[in-house]
Amino acid sequence: MSEITLSELEKQYGETTAVEDVSVEINDGELLCLLGPSGSGKSTTLRMIAGLETPTDGEISIGEDDVTDRPAYERNTSTVFQDWALFPHKSVLENVAFGLKMRDVPAEEREERARAMLERVQMGSYDDEDPTNLSGGQKQRVALARSLAVNPDVLLLDEPLSNLDKRLREDMQIELREIHEDLEETFVHVTHDQDEAFTLADRIGIMADGNLVQVGSPNEVYENPKNRFIEGFLGDTNFIDGEVDRVTAETVHVETELGREIVLPTDEEPDIDEGAELTLSLRPEILSIDQPVSAQSDGGQTVLADGSTTNAVIGTVENVLYRGSTVRYSVSSNGTTMFVERTGASTDALTAGDDIRIDWNGADVLAFRADGTRVSL
Amino acid sequence: MTSNLHRETFEDVAFRAGYLALLVFMLLPLLVVIVTSFSGSGRIAFPPDSFSLVWYGEFFESIRWLNAFTNSLIVGFGTALAATVLGVMGAFGQEIEDGSFGKLLAPLVLIPLLIPPVILGITLLMYFNEVGLRGSYASIVLAHTLWATPLVYFVMRSVFSRFDWQQLDAAHDLGAGPIRSFVQVVLPNVKHGIFVGALLAFIISLQEFVMALFLSTPNTETIPVLAWTEIRQALDPMVSVVSTFLILISVGAIVVAVIATNLEWLSKQLS
Amino acid sequence: MSERNSVLPSSLASAWEPIADQSRSNRALLLMAPLIVFELLVFVVPFFILLRISFAEESSDLVYAEGTWTLQAYVDVFTSGLLRSIVGYSFMLGIAVTLVTVVIAIFYAYAIWRSDGLIKSLLLFSVVLPLLTTLVIRTYAFQPLLSPTGTVNEILLSLGIINSSIQIVPSTVGVVIGQTYIVLPYAVLAIYSVMATMDWHVVEAARDLGASRPRSVLEVVVPQVMPGIIVASVISFAWSVGAYAAPDLLSNSISFAMQVEDLMLSGLRYPLAAAFSVVMLVLMLVCIGVLFAVLNRFGGDFELA
């Protein structure tokens, strides 16, 4: 069994704290993505699991064993590095066989196993190549084969795809996913790319400022972000500032910088006071656009039959940005700029200067307090 | 678990002890030199039996030492000038176009550094006898230039190779002539390199002794040569006084070089 | 363009004239010419003269007889038992110093590479400072340290580690210590300059795959810094075989350099000195060639016994 338990892991470099407090249990056979911006401590956490850094405080165990003080070469973990770190003076085959050599596997057997592993990552014909002559994608495959050749309990991936171009990166994500499903080993994958995390992960751990902020399935994390940082990090969204005007049993009324009151339906009375400052997140996917039907229909909100509310604002298209399959419009409303998206297939393209109406369902709006925490509605 | 921890700790301690011992090994002889220069007696012992400044007084009264000092400076400046002109021009020419001559140049310039100075010394002694340069300052300057030029040359190669030559094209494009663009665009970027190269050449010459021993006469003998002659006769603290001055000059040179560039860069260039 | 050029001092401009007119490659050649001429006149030609003198007859009133051709000097070199033993001693010294130096230099370069901040500066300083200090100073300082009445012996005696003082200087061990001190800075810098360009992740990858710390250095660092090790070995070897100051001051043995100085300056036997130098140079080149070939083989993957 190779589940990993991190408890109260901390790492300091002199005065700076790279990892403040990370506790998580990673299940056997799980693929966990540590996702966060650079400097959030995700790579340091991974390196502590690998044994390449010694924690300042806290414990790491893999399976039954406490490995906190065990050096990297005595842990059965294997790391794929961001720059792949292939041994430049050894051939591709020697690279892949290196871990087996360190485990004193006889020369013939390790060559055989290394070849098999190269075949598996479709690099079988490159065994004699000098790794410095390979392309990024090929190096990545060799690095992966090298790490897998030792049959690790845990495979650690430190942004191995970040140096590849977009197309290759997407192919490799799928391949990694397949390899993981094949091997049923525990993988910990570090990335700063949300799309990659959503594609690969069984669970995502989001890190910020040395802390593990939220751990959950991709769906859970996306639908229920714990705080404003995660909401902003997981995708582009419109943050609208406002102030709570009135709280009732069913609704929260927020006076916003859009110049309109936005109404949020609630199930129970939320933990928020009147007059408190709130930030609302209006994700582009909940916004729909229409050309204004008439001059009267100038926004506001309507309570629908099922008790949910729709809200709408009127704005002027300022900019049109074609992004391949989607078109992004920046829209100015009451001096605040928001963006909305439509798929490219939509009819009657809008141009700058058009007046439009933006609608959304109040139940889809997420609200965050001034300290970043989420208001459960 | 603890055994692992112990081994790691042991390795760490051994590693640290190892390089600190080497640090002492590297600096101790120089410390011996400086400390013994303040010796009160005529015998070099470390640590000295008593301390005084008498040997410094002796130094400033010795015409022979002061002459050697002047000779060292003359040869040093001559070498710095010759090596810098040759090295900078050569490296610049090679940067412009690395033709077949250029490929021959690097090994040709480098080889003298790898030949034992004794062999260079006797070779040059025989040669200067033939061409009638024996006993001149020029003979020592030329010999030292043979050693100093590779350093200037390789420092400048690395400086020029890091220079973005598109800047020069841009300068031409904006209407600057060849000299003007060199002075305005290239020079500001490489002047630190030239300075460090010249400084290295000067120090090399100041310290070199085997070739100087063969090529100098009592009139042109440099400080290391005189120090050597003295040491072979009697080991008295005067040598330490002179050596301390030489060490101080070197330290001063490093400080100047560090101000002009930085230490790590310098040490990379030195090799 | 010409108008702009006229802004320059006219002497500078006129000096540039002949160069500016040349094509790019001619201009490059003109710039390289002084250096090439210098190397030819002060390095290549002198060696041909050395070679020529080694084939000349000795002369009683002049240092050698001009215009004569003979192999006598070479015959003397190969038949003299003294010279042969000196050759043997010099090469033994060269090999011993090279081995000690390269091992220490790899370790010290690694320590510099892995340290940072003040320690790194201090370690670099300790390498650069001796490099900039004359070999005379570097050598004689070992006398008060290592002689039978010197500092090291006194410390060892007072600590009770030894009962009677040991003679490190003068002895061959003393020469090896002194000569190692002379070449070590060059060796460290040669290796460090290559190591500094290395990617630390590669060492981490080796440890991660199960290599212990010493083994990761041997498997990954050493092969990668092999160019630096080769330069360090060649410098250490060539300079130690030709060592002059250290054997003279720190031992009673005679090295090649001391003998050749004696032949030249005291004996005035130019042809013999020249032939001896030529023979040593050829032997050294052969050794360096072998060294190069052997070390190059270790540049790739290698098996531990």
mmCIF file with all atom_site columns, C-alpha atoms in Angstrom, chain C residues 136-213:
data_model
loop_
_atom_site.group_PDB
_atom_site.id
_atom_site.type_symbol
_atom_site.label_atom_id
_atom_site.label_alt_id
_atom_site.label_comp_id
_atom_site.label_asym_id
_atom_site.label_entity_id
_atom_site.label_seq_id
_atom_site.pdbx_PDB_ins_code
_atom_site.Cartn_x
_atom_site.Cartn_y
_atom_site.Cartn_z
_atom_site.occupancy
_atom_site.B_iso_or_equiv
_atom_site.pdbx_formal_charge
_atom_site.auth_seq_id
_atom_site.auth_comp_id
_atom_site.auth_asym_id
_atom_site.auth_atom_id
_atom_site.pdbx_PDB_model_num
ATOM 1  C CA . VAL C 1 136 ? 58.009 31.649 -4.302  1.00 0.00 ? 136 VAL C CA 1
ATOM 2  C CA . ILE C 1 137 ? 55.873 32.807 -1.389  1.00 0.00 ? 137 ILE C CA 1
ATOM 3  C CA . ARG C 1 138 ? 53.526 29.884 -1.699  1.00 0.00 ? 138 ARG C CA 1
ATOM 4  C CA . THR C 1 139 ? 56.411 27.473 -1.405  1.00 0.00 ? 139 THR C CA 1
ATOM 5  C CA . TYR C 1 140 ? 58.653 28.872 1.291   1.00 0.00 ? 140 TYR C CA 1
ATOM 6  C CA . ALA C 1 141 ? 55.760 29.316 3.738   1.00 0.00 ? 141 ALA C CA 1
ATOM 7  C CA . PHE C 1 142 ? 55.738 25.530 4.106   1.00 0.00 ? 142 PHE C CA 1
ATOM 8  C CA . GLN C 1 143 ? 59.232 25.533 5.576   1.00 0.00 ? 143 GLN C CA 1
ATOM 9  C CA . PRO C 1 144 ? 58.325 27.049 8.962   1.00 0.00 ? 144 PRO C CA 1
ATOM 10 C CA . LEU C 1 145 ? 55.130 24.979 8.943   1.00 0.00 ? 145 LEU C CA 1
ATOM 11 C CA . LEU C 1 146 ? 56.459 21.530 8.046   1.00 0.00 ? 146 LEU C CA 1
ATOM 12 C CA . SER C 1 147 ? 60.128 21.455 9.068   1.00 0.00 ? 147 SER C CA 1
ATOM 13 C CA . PRO C 1 148 ? 61.163 19.187 11.984  1.00 0.00 ? 148 PRO C CA 1
ATOM 14 C CA . THR C 1 149 ? 61.078 22.200 14.319  1.00 0.00 ? 149 THR C CA 1
ATOM 15 C CA . GLY C 1 150 ? 58.059 23.702 12.545  1.00 0.00 ? 150 GLY C CA 1
ATOM 16 C CA . THR C 1 151 ? 54.526 24.498 13.629  1.00 0.00 ? 151 THR C CA 1
ATOM 17 C CA . VAL C 1 152 ? 52.896 21.229 12.618  1.00 0.00 ? 152 VAL C CA 1
ATOM 18 C CA . ASN C 1 153 ? 55.466 19.124 14.428  1.00 0.00 ? 153 ASN C CA 1
ATOM 19 C CA . GLU C 1 154 ? 55.218 21.251 17.541  1.00 0.00 ? 154 GLU C CA 1
ATOM 20 C CA . ILE C 1 155 ? 51.461 20.902 17.626  1.00 0.00 ? 155 ILE C CA 1
ATOM 21 C CA . LEU C 1 156 ? 51.610 17.132 17.064  1.00 0.00 ? 156 LEU C CA 1
ATOM 22 C CA . LEU C 1 157 ? 54.290 16.768 19.756  1.00 0.00 ? 157 LEU C CA 1
ATOM 23 C CA . SER C 1 158 ? 52.426 18.848 22.325  1.00 0.00 ? 158 SER C CA 1
ATOM 24 C CA . LEU C 1 159 ? 49.248 16.893 21.659  1.00 0.00 ? 159 LEU C CA 1
ATOM 25 C CA . GLY C 1 160 ? 51.175 13.689 22.224  1.00 0.00 ? 160 GLY C CA 1
ATOM 26 C CA . ILE C 1 161 ? 50.230 12.281 18.817  1.00 0.00 ? 161 ILE C CA 1
ATOM 27 C CA . ILE C 1 162 ? 53.894 11.709 17.960  1.00 0.00 ? 162 ILE C CA 1
ATOM 28 C CA . ASN C 1 163 ? 56.876 11.099 20.213  1.00 0.00 ? 163 ASN C CA 1
ATOM 29 C CA . SER C 1 164 ? 59.634 12.546 18.093  1.00 0.00 ? 164 SER C CA 1
ATOM 30 C CA . SER C 1 165 ? 59.297 15.081 15.308  1.00 0.00 ? 165 SER C CA 1
ATOM 31 C CA . ILE C 1 166 ? 58.748 13.729 11.805  1.00 0.00 ? 166 ILE C CA 1
ATOM 32 C CA . GLN C 1 167 ? 60.617 15.105 8.861   1.00 0.00 ? 167 GLN C CA 1
ATOM 33 C CA . ILE C 1 168 ? 58.002 16.275 6.353   1.00 0.00 ? 168 ILE C CA 1
ATOM 34 C CA . VAL C 1 169 ? 60.351 18.913 4.995   1.00 0.00 ? 169 VAL C CA 1
ATOM 35 C CA . PRO C 1 170 ? 62.722 18.245 3.392   1.00 0.00 ? 170 PRO C CA 1
ATOM 36 C CA . SER C 1 171 ? 61.191 15.111 1.859   1.00 0.00 ? 171 SER C CA 1
ATOM 37 C CA . THR C 1 172 ? 59.187 14.001 -1.144  1.00 0.00 ? 172 THR C CA 1
ATOM 38 C CA . VAL C 1 173 ? 55.977 14.174 0.901   1.00 0.00 ? 173 VAL C CA 1
ATOM 39 C CA . GLY C 1 174 ? 56.773 17.832 1.557   1.00 0.00 ? 174 GLY C CA 1
ATOM 40 C CA . VAL C 1 175 ? 57.237 18.450 -2.177  1.00 0.00 ? 175 VAL C CA 1
ATOM 41 C CA . VAL C 1 176 ? 53.909 16.793 -2.964  1.00 0.00 ? 176 VAL C CA 1
ATOM 42 C CA . ILE C 1 177 ? 52.180 18.992 -0.358  1.00 0.00 ? 177 ILE C CA 1
ATOM 43 C CA . GLY C 1 178 ? 53.887 22.150 -1.600  1.00 0.00 ? 178 GLY C CA 1
ATOM 44 C CA . GLN C 1 179 ? 53.345 21.417 -5.278  1.00 0.00 ? 179 GLN C CA 1
ATOM 45 C CA . THR C 1 180 ? 49.710 20.449 -4.668  1.00 0.00 ? 180 THR C CA 1
ATOM 46 C CA . TYR C 1 181 ? 49.243 23.806 -3.008  1.00 0.00 ? 181 TYR C CA 1
ATOM 47 C CA . ILE C 1 182 ? 50.715 25.485 -6.092  1.00 0.00 ? 182 ILE C CA 1
ATOM 48 C CA . VAL C 1 183 ? 48.476 23.798 -8.678  1.00 0.00 ? 183 VAL C CA 1
ATOM 49 C CA . LEU C 1 184 ? 45.317 23.307 -6.611  1.00 0.00 ? 184 LEU C CA 1
ATOM 50 C CA . PRO C 1 185 ? 43.783 26.763 -7.284  1.00 0.00 ? 185 PRO C CA 1
ATOM 51 C CA . TYR C 1 186 ? 44.037 26.268 -11.055 1.00 0.00 ? 186 TYR C CA 1
ATOM 52 C CA . ALA C 1 187 ? 42.554 22.782 -10.812 1.00 0.00 ? 187 ALA C CA 1
ATOM 53 C CA . VAL C 1 188 ? 39.692 23.929 -8.593  1.00 0.00 ? 188 VAL C CA 1
ATOM 54 C CA . LEU C 1 189 ? 38.788 26.780 -10.933 1.00 0.00 ? 189 LEU C CA 1
ATOM 55 C CA . ALA C 1 190 ? 39.019 24.604 -14.040 1.00 0.00 ? 190 ALA C CA 1
ATOM 56 C CA . ILE C 1 191 ? 36.594 22.106 -12.514 1.00 0.00 ? 191 ILE C CA 1
ATOM 57 C CA . TYR C 1 192 ? 34.384 24.682 -10.845 1.00 0.00 ? 192 TYR C CA 1
ATOM 58 C CA . SER C 1 193 ? 33.890 26.626 -14.062 1.00 0.00 ? 193 SER C CA 1
ATOM 59 C CA . VAL C 1 194 ? 32.387 23.523 -15.678 1.00 0.00 ? 194 VAL C CA 1
ATOM 60 C CA . MET C 1 195 ? 30.451 22.524 -12.578 1.00 0.00 ? 195 MET C CA 1
ATOM 61 C CA . ALA C 1 196 ? 28.870 25.955 -12.288 1.00 0.00 ? 196 ALA C CA 1
ATOM 62 C CA . THR C 1 197 ? 27.089 25.379 -15.589 1.00 0.00 ? 197 THR C CA 1
ATOM 63 C CA . MET C 1 198 ? 25.630 22.085 -14.357 1.00 0.00 ? 198 MET C CA 1
ATOM 64 C CA . ASP C 1 199 ? 21.990 21.591 -13.498 1.00 0.00 ? 199 ASP C CA 1
ATOM 65 C CA . TRP C 1 200 ? 21.576 20.601 -9.837  1.00 0.00 ? 200 TRP C CA 1
ATOM 66 C CA . HIS C 1 201 ? 18.356 18.776 -10.706 1.00 0.00 ? 201 HIS C CA 1
ATOM 67 C CA . VAL C 1 202 ? 20.406 16.123 -12.461 1.00 0.00 ? 202 VAL C CA 1
ATOM 68 C CA . VAL C 1 203 ? 22.079 15.239 -9.169  1.00 0.00 ? 203 VAL C CA 1
ATOM 69 C CA . GLU C 1 204 ? 18.723 15.281 -7.432  1.00 0.00 ? 204 GLU C CA 1
ATOM 70 C CA . ALA C 1 205 ? 17.350 12.973 -10.096 1.00 0.00 ? 205 ALA C CA 1
ATOM 71 C CA . ALA C 1 206 ? 20.171 10.511 -9.419  1.00 0.00 ? 206 ALA C CA 1
ATOM 72 C CA . ARG C 1 207 ? 19.516 10.574 -5.660  1.00 0.00 ? 207 ARG C CA 1
ATOM 73 C CA . ASP C 1 208 ? 15.829 10.273 -6.289  1.00 0.00 ? 208 ASP C CA 1
ATOM 74 C CA . LEU C 1 209 ? 16.507 7.132  -8.340  1.00 0.00 ? 209 LEU C CA 1
ATOM 75 C CA . GLY C 1 210 ? 18.452 5.570  -5.494  1.00 0.00 ? 210 GLY C CA 1
ATOM 76 C CA . ALA C 1 211 ? 22.036 6.831  -5.788  1.00 0.00 ? 211 ALA C CA 1
ATOM 77 C CA . SER C 1 212 ? 23.640 7.614  -2.425  1.00 0.00 ? 212 SER C CA 1
ATOM 78 C CA . ARG C 1 213 ? 25.343 10.971 -2.107  1.00 0.00 ? 213 ARG C CA 1
#
